[in-house]
Amino acid sequence: MTDNGAGSTKGVYEAVVCSNKQIGRSFYRLGLEFSSVGGKAFVEARPGQFAQLDLAAAPLPSAEAIPEGLADAARRGIILRRPFSFCDVVRKDRKTQVEILYCVVGPASLRMKGLSGGDKVSVIGPLGRGFSVAEKKRHALLVAGGMGAGPLVYLAKVLTGESSKMEVVVFAGARTREELPFRRPLDEISRQLGFSLGEFAEYGVKSQVATDDGTAGYEGLVTDCFSKWLGEQNLPARDTIVYACGPEAMLAQVAEIAKDRNIDCEVSMERRMACGIGLCQSCVVECKVEDSNESVYKLCCEDGPVFDSREVVFSS
Amino acid sequence: MNETVDMSVDFAGLELANPVFTASGTCGYADELADFMDMNALGGFITKSITRKPRKGNPTPRIVETDSGMLNAIGWANIGLERFIEEKLGILGSMSAAVFVNVAGASIGDYVSVVERLAGEEAITGFELNVSCPNVGQGGISFGTDAGQVAKVTAAVKKVLDSRFRGNDKDGRKVLMVKLSPCVTDISVTARAAVEAGADALSLINTFTAMVIDIEEREPVLANRTGGLSGPAIKPIAVYLVNKVYNEVAKKNGIPILGMGGIKTASDAIEFVVAGASAVAIGTWNFVEPGCAVKIVEGIKKYCADHNIKEIKELVGALKAG
């Protein structure tokens, strides 16, 4: 296992917005660039780690660009930072560029949508423990629910990096085709070959798509699609690892499937956070204590957000 | 120019380097903020609430943001007294700031046993009695809104401290500070009860009990249903209450006030000092801008220099009479 980022230097950095693009109907990718200042740089962030963005000063989009359902949210003030993981990180010369996948759901993400090239954003990061990159395993299975695809795109890139012999497959689910947080689907030939999602195809990663309403790929839950696929393969459990990010009910199901087959599984959890740096104690995740019936609360921001799935007591 | 300003503060017999503290529950147990600031730049540091036994705290969601503020319902989640002693006292002992341990409990006996165990520790300057937390079933605010209970718990802890330091052994004596709840009809009543029972200092205000409702689910957002409102939203009320306690209780008894509630800038801090606070504590804003305490110290210094104030002490209670 390589470094999961737990030891990296966190700090407060100023980032400059380099892009802010809409993807499909409801998703966006925000690009931020960090320059090294006085020898201190936003060091490489690991897949699954996150950053806290201060969006309070970001401009709201123009009145026409505010979705009808968010008219009230647009009138709300914000003070707290918001946590986001990275869907890409690139180190170039002495600069670091990161991309963040987001959708517009409330007062903070509305402001995020209002950001444009050259705007400055205060960022605290990189934070938390990311996914462990299990170099010794041969098969990595990525399960993404909705927005959970973000950090898994970056993970796919790292897992398939130079000298990697790992075979990676991603399972991406959403309620409808419209809610899949990806760019336009690839052409028919690519799709037949199993490269449905461009973000993953870029790294040579095959993908399976599931939608609740069947408007794209498998009709039903991504966990059913994943379970069915696993049943058809004959992967050696010891040589396989599952990485999942998405709604908690999905994570619980993936954890169960992995446990039944004795496959290692890491899940990226989500909690409301005030600080992201271990001060506020609000983002707790209930975890089992080994060899006992007891449980403890661990902090999503510092002990996670990525946890070994066997450890987590998922909330129902 | 700034160097000519004397930022030191006399706080219940303590000589503090400057009047800026970080508030309990927003700065961890000891050095959690060290990645973001020089901890020795602080005048004072207050640990998160310590209880006799470890506490898991409340289920999630534990926080929710509001316009200009946030609600929390953490529920005194902490590692407990023994682990605190084992793991944190060493780090606290190396800090130059005055270190206060925030003490919480469900009964007077709980408060007493935590203080008894820690009263001899050199690393600790004093105690802040949390009799005003709105997020626990027993203790907390149920103590803090009843002047009789405030007096009892304060007197019981004072007795422990007095029995340890008979005579004139001032060096080892710990400062006893009581943290007041704003959720009362008249805060001067509880302030007076604490002072008469032996409090050396008062800290105010704790959070306001509050609720945020999810209108789709028609249930409270917080698992605990209610939480404590903090942040800039409460600042003007906090300034008013500090001024009230200063005028009605603290000034005439020579008791210093640690003022807090929504401070995010040096100007906010100065308002509290002018209202009557000898020192101020930064709470919620540590979450947004960890390290802001250092900027606030510098900002206060600059204000004093710009206004030809030689000592920050001159500014305490400098509010013009109405």
XYZ file of C-alpha atoms in Angstrom:
638
model
C 0.000 0.000 0.000
C 1.275 3.455 -0.753
C 0.779 6.664 1.162
C -2.885 7.561 1.456
C -2.059 11.199 2.068
C -2.453 11.147 5.833
C 0.966 12.694 6.305
C 0.777 15.452 3.740
C 1.153 19.097 4.659
C -2.123 20.847 5.088
C -2.466 24.580 5.049
C -4.478 27.561 3.906
C -3.802 28.370 0.258
C -5.058 30.859 -2.243
C -6.147 29.270 -5.504
C -6.956 30.954 -8.785
C -9.931 29.714 -10.805
C -8.731 28.512 -14.198
C -11.959 26.956 -15.486
C -15.563 26.379 -14.459
C -17.390 24.260 -17.010
C -20.846 22.784 -17.126
C -21.021 19.046 -17.828
C -24.349 17.684 -18.971
C -27.394 19.321 -17.495
C -26.698 19.500 -13.796
C -22.965 19.083 -13.226
C -19.912 21.290 -13.278
C -16.136 20.954 -13.046
C -14.224 23.715 -11.309
C -10.527 24.026 -12.100
C -8.247 25.654 -9.521
C -4.572 26.463 -9.790
C -2.145 26.775 -6.894
C 1.221 28.433 -7.203
C 3.936 27.847 -4.677
C 4.333 30.812 -2.395
C 7.541 31.288 -0.451
C 8.516 27.647 -0.842
C 5.178 26.384 0.428
C 2.986 24.725 -2.155
C -0.324 22.922 -2.216
C 1.326 19.520 -2.333
C -0.036 16.647 -4.331
C -3.395 15.546 -3.028
C -4.190 11.828 -3.000
C -7.404 10.362 -4.438
C -10.121 10.560 -1.803
C -8.564 13.458 0.070
C -10.493 16.702 0.113
C -10.212 20.444 0.551
C -12.329 23.083 2.292
C -13.332 25.920 -0.028
C -14.324 29.333 1.242
C -17.170 30.305 -1.078
C -18.713 33.053 1.054
C -17.159 35.803 -1.042
C -17.812 34.133 -4.409
C -20.345 35.989 -6.544
C -23.843 34.632 -7.029
C -24.731 33.901 -10.651
C -27.004 36.430 -12.358
C -30.691 36.201 -11.421
C -31.602 34.419 -14.684
C -28.952 31.767 -14.082
C -30.387 30.787 -10.696
C -32.533 27.643 -10.991
C -36.116 28.160 -9.891
C -35.862 25.691 -7.027
C -32.896 27.569 -5.560
C -34.372 31.064 -5.415
C -34.600 30.899 -1.612
C -31.139 29.347 -1.273
C -29.714 32.228 -3.323
C -30.897 34.650 -0.670
C -29.115 32.840 2.129
C -25.761 33.944 3.473
C -23.037 31.396 4.171
C -20.114 31.444 6.582
C -18.686 27.929 6.686
C -16.334 26.435 4.137
C -17.503 23.460 2.055
C -15.640 20.173 1.609
C -14.901 18.826 -1.893
C -12.742 15.978 -3.130
C -10.733 16.125 -6.342
C -11.580 14.464 -9.647
C -8.165 15.337 -11.020
C -4.841 16.669 -9.788
C -2.009 17.668 -12.122
C 1.443 18.863 -11.068
C 2.972 21.108 -13.694
C 6.246 22.931 -13.172
C 5.804 24.594 -9.803
C 2.042 24.695 -10.021
C -0.686 22.307 -8.987
C -3.988 22.180 -10.833
C -6.990 20.432 -9.323
C -10.463 19.796 -10.643
C -13.567 19.484 -8.540
C -16.803 17.881 -9.690
C -19.891 19.533 -8.219
C -23.576 20.057 -8.715
C -25.624 23.063 -7.703
C -27.805 22.262 -4.711
C -27.686 25.195 -2.298
C -26.275 28.591 -1.383
C -22.599 27.553 -1.475
C -22.612 25.608 -4.742
C -24.635 28.404 -6.353
C -21.765 30.734 -5.540
C -19.337 28.148 -6.878
C -21.192 28.283 -10.175
C -20.697 32.057 -10.161
C -16.885 31.745 -10.114
C -14.995 32.572 -13.284
C -11.409 32.525 -14.545
C -9.062 34.638 -12.458
C -11.259 34.657 -9.342
C -9.450 33.815 -6.128
C -10.617 31.184 -3.645
C -9.212 30.389 -0.211
C -8.639 26.644 0.116
C -7.650 24.579 3.155
C -6.141 21.268 2.195
C -5.280 18.640 1.281
C -7.216 17.053 4.124
C -8.057 13.626 5.468
C -7.119 10.091 4.512
C -7.666 9.127 0.910
C -7.932 5.719 -0.748
C -4.981 3.413 -0.238
C -3.531 2.518 -3.592
C -3.245 -1.246 -3.375
C -0.430 -1.786 -5.841
C -0.199 -5.495 -5.121
C -3.790 -6.241 -6.123
C -4.564 -7.130 -9.719
C -8.192 -6.064 -9.857
C -9.718 -2.817 -8.677
C -13.481 -2.354 -8.841
C -14.771 1.177 -8.475
C -18.411 1.729 -7.519
C -19.772 5.255 -7.914
C -23.194 6.571 -6.969
C -24.112 9.915 -8.542
C -21.663 12.620 -7.484
C -19.520 9.936 -5.840
C -17.848 9.502 -9.223
C -15.621 12.545 -8.585
C -12.826 11.106 -6.457
C -13.043 7.761 -8.280
C -12.120 9.395 -11.592
C -8.919 10.620 -9.988
C -8.380 7.253 -8.299
C -8.723 5.512 -11.696
C -5.991 7.760 -13.041
C -3.623 6.917 -10.200
C -4.414 3.191 -10.264
C -3.670 2.972 -13.990
C -0.526 5.083 -13.825
C 2.818 4.104 -15.321
C 4.017 0.579 -14.528
C 0.589 -0.374 -13.210
C -0.590 -3.859 -14.066
C -3.907 -3.389 -12.378
C -7.156 -4.057 -14.174
C -9.724 -1.479 -13.222
C -13.475 -1.540 -13.871
C -15.884 1.163 -12.800
C -19.605 0.831 -12.044
C -21.404 4.156 -12.154
C -25.003 4.598 -11.105
C -27.558 7.390 -11.021
C -31.312 7.744 -10.970
C -31.509 8.744 -14.635
C -29.237 9.261 -17.603
C -29.393 13.021 -16.928
C -28.011 12.503 -13.453
C -24.842 10.738 -14.529
C -22.124 13.310 -13.761
C -20.104 12.807 -16.921
C -19.346 14.474 -20.217
C -21.106 13.303 -23.380
C -21.064 9.541 -23.789
C -18.619 8.046 -26.264
C -19.533 6.672 -29.690
C -21.314 3.374 -30.255
C -18.163 1.334 -30.897
C -16.539 2.473 -27.658
C -19.738 1.679 -25.829
C -19.857 -1.838 -27.251
C -16.311 -2.357 -26.058
C -17.359 -1.341 -22.555
C -15.888 2.171 -22.557
C -19.126 4.015 -21.906
C -17.712 6.824 -19.828
C -15.083 9.074 -21.345
C -13.643 10.165 -18.016
C -12.643 6.571 -17.290
C -11.972 5.456 -20.896
C -9.198 8.065 -20.905
C -7.324 5.870 -18.456
C -8.202 2.621 -20.219
C -10.820 1.798 -17.607
C -13.938 -0.056 -18.729
C -17.234 1.072 -17.311
C -20.655 -0.302 -16.522
C -23.526 2.132 -16.202
C -26.721 1.620 -14.208
C -29.745 3.897 -13.967
C -32.787 3.385 -11.771
C -35.115 4.098 -14.684
C -33.114 2.287 -17.326
C -32.510 5.384 -19.452
C -28.844 4.340 -19.686
C -27.142 0.970 -19.193
C -28.415 -1.547 -16.651
C -31.909 -0.834 -15.351
C -31.742 -0.855 -11.584
C -29.349 -0.083 -8.771
C -25.638 0.127 -9.431
C -25.104 -2.282 -6.547
C -27.246 -4.913 -8.321
C -25.322 -4.336 -11.525
C -22.056 -4.670 -9.595
C -23.162 -7.795 -7.752
C -24.404 -9.460 -10.947
C -21.144 -8.675 -12.749
C -19.093 -10.048 -9.848
C -21.144 -13.243 -9.951
C -20.329 -13.694 -13.621
C -16.582 -13.196 -13.138
C -14.269 -15.386 -11.241
C -11.974 -12.909 -9.603
C -9.618 -14.107 -6.895
C -10.816 -12.362 -3.725
C -7.324 -11.881 -2.350
C -6.221 -10.163 -5.512
C -9.180 -7.796 -5.704
C -10.138 -4.534 -3.995
C -13.319 -2.493 -4.129
C -13.403 1.286 -3.808
C -16.777 3.007 -3.400
C -18.094 6.547 -3.127
C -21.748 7.554 -3.150
C -24.848 7.658 -0.950
C -24.523 5.837 2.371
C -27.169 3.218 1.535
C -25.177 2.329 -1.573
C -21.933 2.141 0.398
C -23.570 -0.161 2.943
C -24.709 -2.453 0.135
C -21.300 -2.485 -1.549
C -19.687 -3.248 1.813
C -22.049 -6.193 2.239
C -21.310 -7.573 -1.234
C -17.558 -7.267 -0.652
C -17.818 -8.882 2.775
C -19.789 -11.847 1.412
C -17.014 -12.490 -1.082
C -14.205 -11.693 1.336
C -12.914 -8.859 -0.825
C -11.182 -5.792 0.679
C -13.304 -2.690 0.347
C -12.771 0.994 1.057
C -15.642 3.469 1.233
C -15.545 7.252 1.113
C -17.991 8.646 3.660
C -19.751 11.988 3.700
C -20.753 14.064 6.732
C -21.685 17.651 7.490
C -18.491 19.392 8.572
C -17.854 22.820 9.994
C -14.057 22.879 9.914
C -12.610 19.793 8.169
C -9.517 19.922 10.379
C -10.581 18.071 13.526
C -11.725 21.021 15.616
C -15.508 20.967 15.536
C -16.138 17.227 16.098
C -19.281 17.350 14.012
C -18.460 14.903 11.207
C -18.380 11.653 13.169
C -18.693 8.215 11.589
C -19.670 5.310 13.818
C -17.004 2.596 13.671
C -16.804 -0.885 15.159
C -14.174 -1.635 17.758
C -12.311 -4.785 16.760
C -13.244 -7.947 18.669
C -16.041 -6.306 20.612
C -19.628 -5.199 20.304
C -18.647 -1.650 21.089
C -18.476 1.202 18.633
C -16.668 4.512 18.618
C -17.122 7.718 16.683
C -14.263 8.568 14.352
C -13.880 11.849 12.533
C -14.765 11.802 8.848
C -12.365 14.711 8.269
C -9.261 13.230 9.864
C -9.756 9.476 10.257
C -11.568 9.426 6.886
C -13.257 10.308 4.657
C -12.078 6.926 3.353
C -12.620 4.018 5.746
C -12.180 0.260 5.551
C -15.756 -0.862 4.943
C -15.543 -3.591 7.615
C -15.042 -0.909 10.216
C -18.039 1.305 9.461
C -21.454 1.025 11.124
C -23.593 2.401 8.317
C -26.607 4.428 9.314
C -29.823 2.984 8.004
C 4.891 51.903 16.225
C 2.888 48.803 17.147
C 5.664 47.669 19.428
C 4.918 50.495 21.813
C 1.475 49.104 22.656
C 1.374 47.089 25.857
C -0.940 44.199 25.047
C -0.585 42.454 28.392
C -3.665 41.851 30.478
C -4.217 41.252 34.154
C -6.775 38.487 34.283
C -7.748 37.367 37.786
C -4.176 37.752 38.947
C -2.681 36.214 35.796
C -0.418 38.241 33.600
C -1.443 37.352 30.042
C 0.705 38.294 27.041
C -2.374 39.543 25.215
C -6.166 39.409 25.612
C -6.952 36.833 22.894
C -8.090 33.281 23.725
C -9.460 30.478 21.603
C -12.817 29.282 22.913
C -13.661 25.829 24.207
C -14.866 23.357 21.607
C -13.389 25.249 18.677
C -9.676 24.600 19.102
C -9.371 20.968 20.164
C -7.547 19.702 23.232
C -4.124 21.258 22.689
C -2.238 21.696 19.451
C -4.801 20.893 16.770
C -4.506 24.434 15.398
C -0.708 24.322 15.278
C -0.672 23.598 11.524
C -2.287 26.984 11.011
C -0.892 29.311 13.645
C 1.752 29.846 16.284
C 0.005 28.662 19.439
C 2.306 30.851 21.503
C 0.796 33.940 19.893
C -2.300 33.382 22.061
C -2.979 34.996 25.402
C -5.100 32.055 26.490
C -6.300 28.646 25.353
C -9.399 26.780 26.521
C -9.652 23.031 25.947
C -12.782 21.376 24.707
C -15.071 20.130 27.488
C -13.533 17.388 29.589
C -15.771 14.996 31.506
C -14.846 12.360 34.085
C -15.557 9.485 31.685
C -15.110 9.534 27.887
C -18.222 10.569 25.975
C -19.166 9.610 22.424
C -21.419 12.625 22.059
C -24.577 12.993 20.009
C -25.471 11.214 16.755
C -25.188 13.096 13.437
C -26.086 15.546 12.002
C -24.350 17.531 14.723
C -24.137 20.860 12.941
C -26.160 22.998 10.602
C -25.330 26.366 9.130
C -27.662 29.344 9.391
C -27.475 32.843 7.966
C -24.411 34.307 9.700
C -24.101 31.496 12.166
C -24.227 27.803 12.901
C -25.909 25.425 15.316
C -23.943 22.665 16.966
C -25.028 19.760 19.103
C -21.823 17.832 19.715
C -22.828 16.697 23.195
C -19.505 16.935 25.040
C -17.824 14.297 22.895
C -14.402 13.930 24.487
C -11.690 11.432 25.359
C -12.376 11.639 29.099
C -10.227 12.787 31.994
C -7.665 9.968 32.099
C -6.783 10.009 28.419
C -6.724 13.793 28.530
C -4.106 13.681 31.278
C -2.082 11.014 29.532
C -2.119 12.427 26.021
C -2.633 16.174 26.226
C -1.137 17.627 29.401
C 2.405 17.400 28.076
C 1.600 19.507 25.034
C -0.458 21.960 27.081
C 2.442 22.347 29.524
C 4.710 23.501 26.719
C 2.388 26.321 25.656
C 3.103 29.876 26.720
C -0.601 30.816 26.724
C -2.687 30.518 29.887
C -4.375 27.109 29.690
C -7.920 26.686 30.948
C -9.592 23.300 31.046
C -13.286 23.444 30.273
C -14.962 21.136 32.775
C -18.353 19.533 32.245
C -20.499 17.053 34.083
C -23.972 15.768 34.831
C -23.698 16.336 38.565
C -21.772 18.560 40.968
C -19.732 15.495 41.906
C -18.622 15.124 38.281
C -17.286 18.682 38.149
C -15.581 18.254 41.494
C -13.835 15.033 40.566
C -12.411 16.436 37.317
C -11.110 19.540 39.092
C -9.722 17.518 42.008
C -7.744 15.349 39.635
C -6.327 18.300 37.657
C -5.888 20.959 40.348
C -2.279 20.017 41.033
C -1.197 19.969 37.389
C 1.327 22.643 36.506
C 0.315 22.677 32.855
C -3.055 24.124 33.806
C -3.686 27.752 34.679
C -7.316 27.441 35.552
C -10.725 25.958 34.915
C -13.733 27.108 32.973
C -16.896 25.538 34.373
C -19.267 24.677 31.571
C -22.633 25.202 33.212
C -24.212 26.446 30.033
C -24.056 23.783 27.327
C -27.451 23.443 25.639
C -26.780 20.018 24.095
C -26.743 17.493 26.894
C -29.550 15.843 28.794
C -28.194 16.426 32.269
C -25.912 19.127 33.596
C -24.970 21.899 31.210
C -27.653 24.472 30.684
C -29.930 22.944 33.313
C -27.301 24.061 35.826
C -26.553 27.351 34.134
C -30.066 28.713 34.000
C -30.642 28.148 37.709
C -28.727 30.659 39.831
C -28.913 28.366 42.862
C -27.272 25.528 40.944
C -24.612 27.849 39.498
C -23.770 28.920 43.041
C -23.630 25.320 44.280
C -21.355 23.966 41.578
C -19.094 27.025 41.727
C -18.822 26.817 45.529
C -18.114 23.082 45.418
C -15.272 23.530 42.950
C -13.949 26.577 44.787
C -13.780 24.507 47.963
C -11.606 21.928 46.196
C -9.237 24.612 44.950
C -9.102 26.395 48.318
C -8.387 23.225 50.250
C -5.402 22.543 48.015
C -3.930 26.002 48.353
C -4.319 27.180 51.906
C -2.452 30.274 52.932
C -0.681 32.498 50.487
C 0.598 29.999 47.981
C -0.500 32.093 45.038
C 1.783 30.378 42.556
C -0.047 27.115 42.409
C -3.547 28.513 42.747
C -5.789 27.855 39.785
C -8.174 30.440 38.385
C -11.839 29.521 38.521
C -13.887 30.871 35.635
C -17.593 30.189 35.132
C -19.086 30.191 31.630
C -22.538 31.739 31.560
C -25.549 30.894 29.443
C -27.402 33.681 27.639
C -30.627 31.634 27.832
C -31.842 33.361 30.999
C -34.117 36.265 31.795
C -31.395 38.237 33.544
C -27.793 37.157 33.081
C -26.655 39.338 35.981
C -28.483 37.012 38.384
C -26.402 33.985 37.375
C -23.267 36.139 37.084
C -23.754 37.376 40.647
C -24.435 33.844 41.898
C -21.145 32.654 40.386
C -19.152 35.583 41.777
C -20.648 35.284 45.268
C -19.842 31.558 45.270
C -16.207 32.300 44.545
C -15.691 32.585 40.780
C -12.470 34.455 39.949
C -13.604 35.245 36.415
C -16.662 35.011 34.179
C -16.799 33.930 30.555
C -19.760 34.836 28.409
C -21.631 33.995 26.385
C -22.200 30.349 25.614
C -24.508 29.548 22.678
C -28.248 30.137 22.359
C -30.541 27.125 22.215
C -31.934 27.092 18.680
C -33.555 24.922 16.005
C -33.414 24.597 12.227
C -36.216 22.680 10.518
C -36.038 20.695 7.282
C -39.354 21.697 5.728
C -39.453 18.716 3.325
C -39.136 16.213 6.172
C -40.801 18.515 8.695
C -38.282 17.555 11.312
C -35.300 19.277 12.884
C -32.054 19.033 10.898
C -30.009 18.149 13.975
C -30.292 14.629 15.397
C -30.401 16.246 18.833
C -33.328 18.357 17.514
C -31.891 21.548 19.033
C -28.377 22.958 19.071
C -26.427 25.976 20.211
C -26.356 28.994 17.909
C -22.945 30.641 17.547
C -21.144 32.842 15.052
C -21.550 36.442 13.879
C -25.342 36.168 14.264
C -25.044 36.379 18.062
C -22.323 39.028 18.358
C -24.427 42.128 19.111
C -26.339 40.251 21.826
C -23.084 39.003 23.310
C -21.637 42.534 23.365
C -24.763 43.787 25.123
C -24.675 41.003 27.723
C -20.959 41.527 28.424
C -21.635 45.213 28.990
C -24.567 44.421 31.270
C -22.592 41.963 33.405
C -19.639 44.367 33.488
C -21.812 47.207 34.766
C -23.986 45.255 37.154
C -21.630 42.632 38.581
C -18.056 42.401 37.363
C -16.735 45.942 37.701
C -17.703 46.497 41.313
C -16.372 43.071 42.334
C -13.129 43.403 40.401
C -13.942 40.277 38.422
C -12.593 40.054 34.858
C -14.805 39.009 31.950
C -13.726 36.810 29.049
C -16.028 38.041 26.297
C -17.052 35.877 23.365
C -19.794 35.359 20.801
C -19.325 35.708 17.053
C -15.923 37.374 16.997
C -14.241 37.172 13.600
C -12.214 40.375 13.371
C -10.133 42.664 15.560
C -12.925 45.256 15.454
C -15.342 42.688 16.850
C -12.872 41.905 19.633
C -12.413 45.592 20.428
C -16.188 46.019 20.802
C -16.132 43.379 23.538
C -13.202 45.027 25.318
C -14.863 48.439 25.197
C -18.043 46.810 26.541
C -16.098 45.565 29.562
C -14.286 42.341 28.651
C -10.698 42.107 29.933
C -10.033 39.413 27.343
C -11.861 37.871 24.400
C -12.226 34.377 22.937
C -12.510 33.354 19.289
C -14.932 30.485 18.707
C -16.770 29.606 15.500
C -14.404 31.636 13.340
C -11.568 29.189 14.095
C -13.493 26.784 11.843
C -13.617 29.208 8.942
C -10.224 30.836 9.288
C -7.982 28.762 11.527
C -5.254 31.112 12.622
C -7.484 34.195 12.691
C -6.628 34.645 16.381
C -3.123 35.794 15.415
C -4.537 38.356 12.969
C -6.920 39.560 15.666
C -4.047 40.121 18.117
C -2.246 42.167 15.460
C -5.414 44.071 14.580
C -6.062 45.042 18.189
C -2.488 46.223 18.491
C -2.863 48.359 15.374
C -6.117 49.881 16.622
C -4.424 50.851 19.893
C -1.444 52.351 18.101
C -3.705 54.265 15.710
C -5.747 55.618 18.626
C -2.770 56.449 20.789
C -3.678 53.832 23.373
C -0.514 52.744 25.191
C -1.994 49.796 27.070
C -4.886 47.600 26.025
C -6.011 47.687 29.679
C -7.052 51.322 29.164
C -9.701 50.157 26.737
C -11.470 47.713 29.090
C -14.948 49.069 29.803
C -14.132 52.318 28.003
C -17.689 52.583 26.689
C -18.947 56.143 27.053
C -21.734 56.554 29.571
C -25.221 56.999 28.122
